[in-house]
Amino acid sequence: MISALNCPFCHIDDQQIIFQDELVMSFRDGFPISRGHSLIIPKRHIPSFFELTEQEHKSLLYALRIIKNDLDKELTPNGYNIGINDGLAAGQTVMHLHIHMIPRYTGDCTDPRGGVRWIFPEKAAYWLDNST
Ligand code: 5GP
Ligand code: ZN
């Protein structure tokens, strides 16, 4: 597992921080998949959402709201994908818990239906499935 020593999220420049409190902070994703793609993390280097303390949990969700309001004002997106890749099997590449806050814009892809279901493209479009 990546330790705090070589974890990119444990070494975010102060200028990159868009929100923080004692326990959590937020900054833009370094390789954004949409305009405004932001990450919200606990300051403590833990890999999983399920290791949060109750107070970290509260702060993280509060920060999510703050970031949402800021993004609404700054970029007026039309929707959001909010997600956590929790564990290697789920695709996590930076083993410091982070919530992806991904603003979505009408027309930013051909058909946005299904959202996070597209981790398995062959199963995503359930509305086309006549087998059940
Ligand atoms: P994961 O695959 O673990 O869910 O997501 C890791 C995210 O961290 C990716 O979206 C990637 O673009 C972002 N990322 C990786 N390294 C850095 C970095 O050094 N700085 C920032 N701001 N984002 C990073
Ligand atoms: Zn870390």
mmCIF file with all atom_site columns, C-alpha atoms and ligand atoms in Angstrom:
data_model
loop_
_atom_site.group_PDB
_atom_site.id
_atom_site.type_symbol
_atom_site.label_atom_id
_atom_site.label_alt_id
_atom_site.label_comp_id
_atom_site.label_asym_id
_atom_site.label_entity_id
_atom_site.label_seq_id
_atom_site.pdbx_PDB_ins_code
_atom_site.Cartn_x
_atom_site.Cartn_y
_atom_site.Cartn_z
_atom_site.occupancy
_atom_site.B_iso_or_equiv
_atom_site.pdbx_formal_charge
_atom_site.auth_seq_id
_atom_site.auth_comp_id
_atom_site.auth_asym_id
_atom_site.auth_atom_id
_atom_site.pdbx_PDB_model_num
ATOM   1   C  CA  . MET A 1 1   ? 0.000   0.000   0.000   1.00 0.00 ? 1   MET A CA  1
ATOM   2   C  CA  . ILE A 1 2   ? 1.163   3.559   -0.730  1.00 0.00 ? 2   ILE A CA  1
ATOM   3   C  CA  . SER A 1 3   ? 2.268   5.144   2.546   1.00 0.00 ? 3   SER A CA  1
ATOM   4   C  CA  . ALA A 1 4   ? 1.641   8.743   3.516   1.00 0.00 ? 4   ALA A CA  1
ATOM   5   C  CA  . LEU A 1 5   ? 5.302   9.395   2.641   1.00 0.00 ? 5   LEU A CA  1
ATOM   6   C  CA  . ASN A 1 6   ? 4.837   8.924   -1.113  1.00 0.00 ? 6   ASN A CA  1
ATOM   7   C  CA  . CYS A 1 7   ? 1.116   9.677   -1.287  1.00 0.00 ? 7   CYS A CA  1
ATOM   8   C  CA  . PRO A 1 8   ? 0.319   12.598  -3.652  1.00 0.00 ? 8   PRO A CA  1
ATOM   9   C  CA  . PHE A 1 9   ? -2.683  13.640  -1.566  1.00 0.00 ? 9   PHE A CA  1
ATOM   10  C  CA  . CYS A 1 10  ? -0.540  13.967  1.561   1.00 0.00 ? 10  CYS A CA  1
ATOM   11  C  CA  . HIS A 1 11  ? 1.591   16.506  -0.340  1.00 0.00 ? 11  HIS A CA  1
ATOM   12  C  CA  . ILE A 1 12  ? -0.918  18.836  -1.975  1.00 0.00 ? 12  ILE A CA  1
ATOM   13  C  CA  . ASP A 1 13  ? 0.383   22.415  -2.321  1.00 0.00 ? 13  ASP A CA  1
ATOM   14  C  CA  . ASP A 1 14  ? -1.494  24.918  -0.160  1.00 0.00 ? 14  ASP A CA  1
ATOM   15  C  CA  . GLN A 1 15  ? -2.348  26.984  -3.279  1.00 0.00 ? 15  GLN A CA  1
ATOM   16  C  CA  . GLN A 1 16  ? -4.257  24.017  -4.718  1.00 0.00 ? 16  GLN A CA  1
ATOM   17  C  CA  . ILE A 1 17  ? -6.594  23.719  -1.751  1.00 0.00 ? 17  ILE A CA  1
ATOM   18  C  CA  . ILE A 1 18  ? -10.060 25.075  -2.499  1.00 0.00 ? 18  ILE A CA  1
ATOM   19  C  CA  . PHE A 1 19  ? -11.617 24.195  0.860   1.00 0.00 ? 19  PHE A CA  1
ATOM   20  C  CA  . GLN A 1 20  ? -10.390 22.811  4.143   1.00 0.00 ? 20  GLN A CA  1
ATOM   21  C  CA  . ASP A 1 21  ? -11.253 22.457  7.768   1.00 0.00 ? 21  ASP A CA  1
ATOM   22  C  CA  . GLU A 1 22  ? -9.386  20.704  10.558  1.00 0.00 ? 22  GLU A CA  1
ATOM   23  C  CA  . LEU A 1 23  ? -10.172 17.221  9.217   1.00 0.00 ? 23  LEU A CA  1
ATOM   24  C  CA  . VAL A 1 24  ? -10.772 17.348  5.468   1.00 0.00 ? 24  VAL A CA  1
ATOM   25  C  CA  . MET A 1 25  ? -9.790  19.254  2.360   1.00 0.00 ? 25  MET A CA  1
ATOM   26  C  CA  . SER A 1 26  ? -10.617 19.602  -1.298  1.00 0.00 ? 26  SER A CA  1
ATOM   27  C  CA  . PHE A 1 27  ? -8.663  20.376  -4.471  1.00 0.00 ? 27  PHE A CA  1
ATOM   28  C  CA  . ARG A 1 28  ? -9.081  19.952  -8.203  1.00 0.00 ? 28  ARG A CA  1
ATOM   29  C  CA  . ASP A 1 29  ? -8.249  16.587  -9.733  1.00 0.00 ? 29  ASP A CA  1
ATOM   30  C  CA  . GLY A 1 30  ? -4.854  16.738  -11.471 1.00 0.00 ? 30  GLY A CA  1
ATOM   31  C  CA  . PHE A 1 31  ? -6.190  14.844  -14.516 1.00 0.00 ? 31  PHE A CA  1
ATOM   32  C  CA  . PRO A 1 32  ? -9.789  16.109  -14.662 1.00 0.00 ? 32  PRO A CA  1
ATOM   33  C  CA  . ILE A 1 33  ? -12.386 14.176  -16.639 1.00 0.00 ? 33  ILE A CA  1
ATOM   34  C  CA  . SER A 1 34  ? -14.708 17.176  -16.679 1.00 0.00 ? 34  SER A CA  1
ATOM   35  C  CA  . ARG A 1 35  ? -14.456 20.896  -16.044 1.00 0.00 ? 35  ARG A CA  1
ATOM   36  C  CA  . GLY A 1 36  ? -14.241 21.404  -12.266 1.00 0.00 ? 36  GLY A CA  1
ATOM   37  C  CA  . HIS A 1 37  ? -13.560 17.725  -11.399 1.00 0.00 ? 37  HIS A CA  1
ATOM   38  C  CA  . SER A 1 38  ? -12.656 17.955  -7.720  1.00 0.00 ? 38  SER A CA  1
ATOM   39  C  CA  . LEU A 1 39  ? -11.538 15.593  -4.990  1.00 0.00 ? 39  LEU A CA  1
ATOM   40  C  CA  . ILE A 1 40  ? -12.507 15.716  -1.331  1.00 0.00 ? 40  ILE A CA  1
ATOM   41  C  CA  . ILE A 1 41  ? -10.306 13.851  1.126   1.00 0.00 ? 41  ILE A CA  1
ATOM   42  C  CA  . PRO A 1 42  ? -9.760  13.354  4.833   1.00 0.00 ? 42  PRO A CA  1
ATOM   43  C  CA  . LYS A 1 43  ? -6.438  14.876  5.928   1.00 0.00 ? 43  LYS A CA  1
ATOM   44  C  CA  . ARG A 1 44  ? -5.642  11.594  7.643   1.00 0.00 ? 44  ARG A CA  1
ATOM   45  C  CA  . HIS A 1 45  ? -4.045  9.068   5.265   1.00 0.00 ? 45  HIS A CA  1
ATOM   46  C  CA  . ILE A 1 46  ? -6.606  6.268   5.236   1.00 0.00 ? 46  ILE A CA  1
ATOM   47  C  CA  . PRO A 1 47  ? -7.517  4.231   2.157   1.00 0.00 ? 47  PRO A CA  1
ATOM   48  C  CA  . SER A 1 48  ? -11.182 3.530   2.760   1.00 0.00 ? 48  SER A CA  1
ATOM   49  C  CA  . PHE A 1 49  ? -14.408 5.423   3.348   1.00 0.00 ? 49  PHE A CA  1
ATOM   50  C  CA  . PHE A 1 50  ? -15.245 2.819   5.977   1.00 0.00 ? 50  PHE A CA  1
ATOM   51  C  CA  . GLU A 1 51  ? -12.292 3.828   8.150   1.00 0.00 ? 51  GLU A CA  1
ATOM   52  C  CA  . LEU A 1 52  ? -13.574 7.377   8.663   1.00 0.00 ? 52  LEU A CA  1
ATOM   53  C  CA  . THR A 1 53  ? -14.355 8.517   12.147  1.00 0.00 ? 53  THR A CA  1
ATOM   54  C  CA  . GLU A 1 54  ? -17.820 9.899   12.692  1.00 0.00 ? 54  GLU A CA  1
ATOM   55  C  CA  . GLN A 1 55  ? -16.488 13.462  12.727  1.00 0.00 ? 55  GLN A CA  1
ATOM   56  C  CA  . GLU A 1 56  ? -14.438 12.954  9.538   1.00 0.00 ? 56  GLU A CA  1
ATOM   57  C  CA  . HIS A 1 57  ? -17.524 11.472  7.921   1.00 0.00 ? 57  HIS A CA  1
ATOM   58  C  CA  . LYS A 1 58  ? -19.553 14.553  8.829   1.00 0.00 ? 58  LYS A CA  1
ATOM   59  C  CA  . SER A 1 59  ? -16.834 16.958  7.681   1.00 0.00 ? 59  SER A CA  1
ATOM   60  C  CA  . LEU A 1 60  ? -16.390 15.133  4.382   1.00 0.00 ? 60  LEU A CA  1
ATOM   61  C  CA  . LEU A 1 61  ? -20.099 15.324  3.562   1.00 0.00 ? 61  LEU A CA  1
ATOM   62  C  CA  . TYR A 1 62  ? -20.225 18.955  4.648   1.00 0.00 ? 62  TYR A CA  1
ATOM   63  C  CA  . ALA A 1 63  ? -17.256 19.700  2.345   1.00 0.00 ? 63  ALA A CA  1
ATOM   64  C  CA  . LEU A 1 64  ? -19.074 17.956  -0.506  1.00 0.00 ? 64  LEU A CA  1
ATOM   65  C  CA  . ARG A 1 65  ? -21.933 20.421  -0.078  1.00 0.00 ? 65  ARG A CA  1
ATOM   66  C  CA  . ILE A 1 66  ? -19.573 23.409  0.013   1.00 0.00 ? 66  ILE A CA  1
ATOM   67  C  CA  . ILE A 1 67  ? -17.782 22.253  -3.138  1.00 0.00 ? 67  ILE A CA  1
ATOM   68  C  CA  . LYS A 1 68  ? -21.120 21.672  -4.850  1.00 0.00 ? 68  LYS A CA  1
ATOM   69  C  CA  . ASN A 1 69  ? -22.245 25.219  -4.052  1.00 0.00 ? 69  ASN A CA  1
ATOM   70  C  CA  . ASP A 1 70  ? -18.917 26.662  -5.245  1.00 0.00 ? 70  ASP A CA  1
ATOM   71  C  CA  . LEU A 1 71  ? -19.001 24.659  -8.487  1.00 0.00 ? 71  LEU A CA  1
ATOM   72  C  CA  . ASP A 1 72  ? -22.620 25.681  -9.078  1.00 0.00 ? 72  ASP A CA  1
ATOM   73  C  CA  . LYS A 1 73  ? -21.594 29.343  -8.782  1.00 0.00 ? 73  LYS A CA  1
ATOM   74  C  CA  . GLU A 1 74  ? -18.363 29.069  -10.761 1.00 0.00 ? 74  GLU A CA  1
ATOM   75  C  CA  . LEU A 1 75  ? -19.260 26.675  -13.581 1.00 0.00 ? 75  LEU A CA  1
ATOM   76  C  CA  . THR A 1 76  ? -23.072 26.147  -13.431 1.00 0.00 ? 76  THR A CA  1
ATOM   77  C  CA  . PRO A 1 77  ? -22.968 22.450  -14.300 1.00 0.00 ? 77  PRO A CA  1
ATOM   78  C  CA  . ASN A 1 78  ? -26.223 20.610  -14.991 1.00 0.00 ? 78  ASN A CA  1
ATOM   79  C  CA  . GLY A 1 79  ? -25.523 17.571  -12.798 1.00 0.00 ? 79  GLY A CA  1
ATOM   80  C  CA  . TYR A 1 80  ? -22.876 15.664  -10.855 1.00 0.00 ? 80  TYR A CA  1
ATOM   81  C  CA  . ASN A 1 81  ? -21.398 12.219  -10.634 1.00 0.00 ? 81  ASN A CA  1
ATOM   82  C  CA  . ILE A 1 82  ? -20.211 11.674  -7.076  1.00 0.00 ? 82  ILE A CA  1
ATOM   83  C  CA  . GLY A 1 83  ? -18.136 8.595   -6.491  1.00 0.00 ? 83  GLY A CA  1
ATOM   84  C  CA  . ILE A 1 84  ? -15.589 6.665   -4.515  1.00 0.00 ? 84  ILE A CA  1
ATOM   85  C  CA  . ASN A 1 85  ? -13.404 3.897   -5.895  1.00 0.00 ? 85  ASN A CA  1
ATOM   86  C  CA  . ASP A 1 86  ? -12.966 1.991   -2.633  1.00 0.00 ? 86  ASP A CA  1
ATOM   87  C  CA  . GLY A 1 87  ? -10.300 -0.703  -2.939  1.00 0.00 ? 87  GLY A CA  1
ATOM   88  C  CA  . LEU A 1 88  ? -8.006  -1.954  -5.712  1.00 0.00 ? 88  LEU A CA  1
ATOM   89  C  CA  . ALA A 1 89  ? -10.738 -4.232  -7.063  1.00 0.00 ? 89  ALA A CA  1
ATOM   90  C  CA  . ALA A 1 90  ? -12.979 -1.188  -7.449  1.00 0.00 ? 90  ALA A CA  1
ATOM   91  C  CA  . GLY A 1 91  ? -10.313 0.693   -9.384  1.00 0.00 ? 91  GLY A CA  1
ATOM   92  C  CA  . GLN A 1 92  ? -8.745  2.854   -6.675  1.00 0.00 ? 92  GLN A CA  1
ATOM   93  C  CA  . THR A 1 93  ? -5.315  4.056   -7.815  1.00 0.00 ? 93  THR A CA  1
ATOM   94  C  CA  . VAL A 1 94  ? -4.445  6.530   -5.036  1.00 0.00 ? 94  VAL A CA  1
ATOM   95  C  CA  . MET A 1 95  ? -4.834  4.708   -1.743  1.00 0.00 ? 95  MET A CA  1
ATOM   96  C  CA  . HIS A 1 96  ? -5.831  7.796   0.198   1.00 0.00 ? 96  HIS A CA  1
ATOM   97  C  CA  . LEU A 1 97  ? -9.607  7.988   0.391   1.00 0.00 ? 97  LEU A CA  1
ATOM   98  C  CA  . HIS A 1 98  ? -11.114 10.579  -1.929  1.00 0.00 ? 98  HIS A CA  1
ATOM   99  C  CA  . ILE A 1 99  ? -14.577 11.445  -3.140  1.00 0.00 ? 99  ILE A CA  1
ATOM   100 C  CA  . HIS A 1 100 ? -14.704 12.301  -6.833  1.00 0.00 ? 100 HIS A CA  1
ATOM   101 C  CA  . MET A 1 101 ? -16.980 15.272  -7.445  1.00 0.00 ? 101 MET A CA  1
ATOM   102 C  CA  . ILE A 1 102 ? -17.492 15.290  -11.196 1.00 0.00 ? 102 ILE A CA  1
ATOM   103 C  CA  . PRO A 1 103 ? -19.573 18.129  -12.648 1.00 0.00 ? 103 PRO A CA  1
ATOM   104 C  CA  . ARG A 1 104 ? -21.622 17.127  -15.661 1.00 0.00 ? 104 ARG A CA  1
ATOM   105 C  CA  . TYR A 1 105 ? -22.818 19.335  -18.468 1.00 0.00 ? 105 TYR A CA  1
ATOM   106 C  CA  . THR A 1 106 ? -25.752 18.745  -20.762 1.00 0.00 ? 106 THR A CA  1
ATOM   107 C  CA  . GLY A 1 107 ? -24.379 17.346  -24.018 1.00 0.00 ? 107 GLY A CA  1
ATOM   108 C  CA  . ASP A 1 108 ? -20.928 16.452  -22.583 1.00 0.00 ? 108 ASP A CA  1
ATOM   109 C  CA  . CYS A 1 109 ? -21.393 12.918  -23.926 1.00 0.00 ? 109 CYS A CA  1
ATOM   110 C  CA  . THR A 1 110 ? -23.717 11.295  -26.428 1.00 0.00 ? 110 THR A CA  1
ATOM   111 C  CA  . ASP A 1 111 ? -25.990 9.647   -23.833 1.00 0.00 ? 111 ASP A CA  1
ATOM   112 C  CA  . PRO A 1 112 ? -25.311 10.134  -20.111 1.00 0.00 ? 112 PRO A CA  1
ATOM   113 C  CA  . ARG A 1 113 ? -27.914 7.569   -18.979 1.00 0.00 ? 113 ARG A CA  1
ATOM   114 C  CA  . GLY A 1 114 ? -26.537 5.007   -16.553 1.00 0.00 ? 114 GLY A CA  1
ATOM   115 C  CA  . GLY A 1 115 ? -23.724 7.227   -15.198 1.00 0.00 ? 115 GLY A CA  1
ATOM   116 C  CA  . VAL A 1 116 ? -21.528 5.123   -12.913 1.00 0.00 ? 116 VAL A CA  1
ATOM   117 C  CA  . ARG A 1 117 ? -23.020 1.923   -14.322 1.00 0.00 ? 117 ARG A CA  1
ATOM   118 C  CA  . TRP A 1 118 ? -20.577 2.384   -17.238 1.00 0.00 ? 118 TRP A CA  1
ATOM   119 C  CA  . ILE A 1 119 ? -17.805 0.740   -15.176 1.00 0.00 ? 119 ILE A CA  1
ATOM   120 C  CA  . PHE A 1 120 ? -19.257 -2.343  -16.907 1.00 0.00 ? 120 PHE A CA  1
ATOM   121 C  CA  . PRO A 1 121 ? -20.171 -1.027  -20.365 1.00 0.00 ? 121 PRO A CA  1
ATOM   122 C  CA  . GLU A 1 122 ? -21.813 -4.294  -21.453 1.00 0.00 ? 122 GLU A CA  1
ATOM   123 C  CA  . LYS A 1 123 ? -24.245 -4.107  -18.488 1.00 0.00 ? 123 LYS A CA  1
ATOM   124 C  CA  . ALA A 1 124 ? -24.772 -0.364  -18.237 1.00 0.00 ? 124 ALA A CA  1
ATOM   125 C  CA  . ALA A 1 125 ? -27.749 0.168   -20.527 1.00 0.00 ? 125 ALA A CA  1
ATOM   126 C  CA  . TYR A 1 126 ? -30.264 -1.920  -18.542 1.00 0.00 ? 126 TYR A CA  1
ATOM   127 C  CA  . TRP A 1 127 ? -33.140 -0.109  -20.265 1.00 0.00 ? 127 TRP A CA  1
ATOM   128 C  CA  . LEU A 1 128 ? -32.206 -1.967  -23.467 1.00 0.00 ? 128 LEU A CA  1
ATOM   129 C  CA  . ASP A 1 129 ? -32.257 -5.375  -21.740 1.00 0.00 ? 129 ASP A CA  1
ATOM   130 C  CA  . ASN A 1 130 ? -35.237 -7.478  -22.838 1.00 0.00 ? 130 ASN A CA  1
ATOM   131 C  CA  . SER A 1 131 ? -34.091 -10.638 -21.027 1.00 0.00 ? 131 SER A CA  1
ATOM   132 C  CA  . THR A 1 132 ? -35.980 -10.101 -17.726 1.00 0.00 ? 132 THR A CA  1
HETATM 133 P  P1  . 5GP B 2 .   ? -8.768  6.844   -8.124  1.00 0.00 ? 1   5GP B P1  1
HETATM 134 O  O1  . 5GP B 2 .   ? -8.402  6.093   -9.359  1.00 0.00 ? 1   5GP B O1  1
HETATM 135 O  O2  . 5GP B 2 .   ? -7.873  6.421   -6.976  1.00 0.00 ? 1   5GP B O2  1
HETATM 136 O  O3  . 5GP B 2 .   ? -10.213 6.806   -7.753  1.00 0.00 ? 1   5GP B O3  1
HETATM 137 O  O4  . 5GP B 2 .   ? -8.513  8.346   -8.456  1.00 0.00 ? 1   5GP B O4  1
HETATM 138 C  C1  . 5GP B 2 .   ? -7.299  8.986   -8.291  1.00 0.00 ? 1   5GP B C1  1
HETATM 139 C  C2  . 5GP B 2 .   ? -7.480  10.387  -8.833  1.00 0.00 ? 1   5GP B C2  1
HETATM 140 O  O5  . 5GP B 2 .   ? -6.417  11.173  -8.395  1.00 0.00 ? 1   5GP B O5  1
HETATM 141 C  C3  . 5GP B 2 .   ? -7.492  10.436  -10.360 1.00 0.00 ? 1   5GP B C3  1
HETATM 142 O  O6  . 5GP B 2 .   ? -8.703  11.056  -10.811 1.00 0.00 ? 1   5GP B O6  1
HETATM 143 C  C4  . 5GP B 2 .   ? -6.258  11.260  -10.700 1.00 0.00 ? 1   5GP B C4  1
HETATM 144 O  O7  . 5GP B 2 .   ? -6.487  12.097  -11.796 1.00 0.00 ? 1   5GP B O7  1
HETATM 145 C  C5  . 5GP B 2 .   ? -6.013  12.041  -9.422  1.00 0.00 ? 1   5GP B C5  1
HETATM 146 N  N1  . 5GP B 2 .   ? -4.622  12.351  -9.144  1.00 0.00 ? 1   5GP B N1  1
HETATM 147 C  C6  . 5GP B 2 .   ? -3.584  11.476  -9.190  1.00 0.00 ? 1   5GP B C6  1
HETATM 148 N  N2  . 5GP B 2 .   ? -2.435  12.087  -8.796  1.00 0.00 ? 1   5GP B N2  1
HETATM 149 C  C7  . 5GP B 2 .   ? -2.773  13.374  -8.496  1.00 0.00 ? 1   5GP B C7  1
HETATM 150 C  C8  . 5GP B 2 .   ? -2.020  14.503  -8.027  1.00 0.00 ? 1   5GP B C8  1
HETATM 151 O  O8  . 5GP B 2 .   ? -0.820  14.441  -7.802  1.00 0.00 ? 1   5GP B O8  1
HETATM 152 N  N3  . 5GP B 2 .   ? -2.701  15.663  -7.832  1.00 0.00 ? 1   5GP B N3  1
HETATM 153 C  C9  . 5GP B 2 .   ? -4.050  15.755  -8.051  1.00 0.00 ? 1   5GP B C9  1
HETATM 154 N  N4  . 5GP B 2 .   ? -4.631  16.947  -7.827  1.00 0.00 ? 1   5GP B N4  1
HETATM 155 N  N5  . 5GP B 2 .   ? -4.782  14.712  -8.491  1.00 0.00 ? 1   5GP B N5  1
HETATM 156 C  C10 . 5GP B 2 .   ? -4.160  13.540  -8.713  1.00 0.00 ? 1   5GP B C10 1
HETATM 157 ZN ZN  . ZN  B 3 .   ? -2.144  10.194  1.759   1.00 0.00 ? 2   ZN  B ZN  1
#
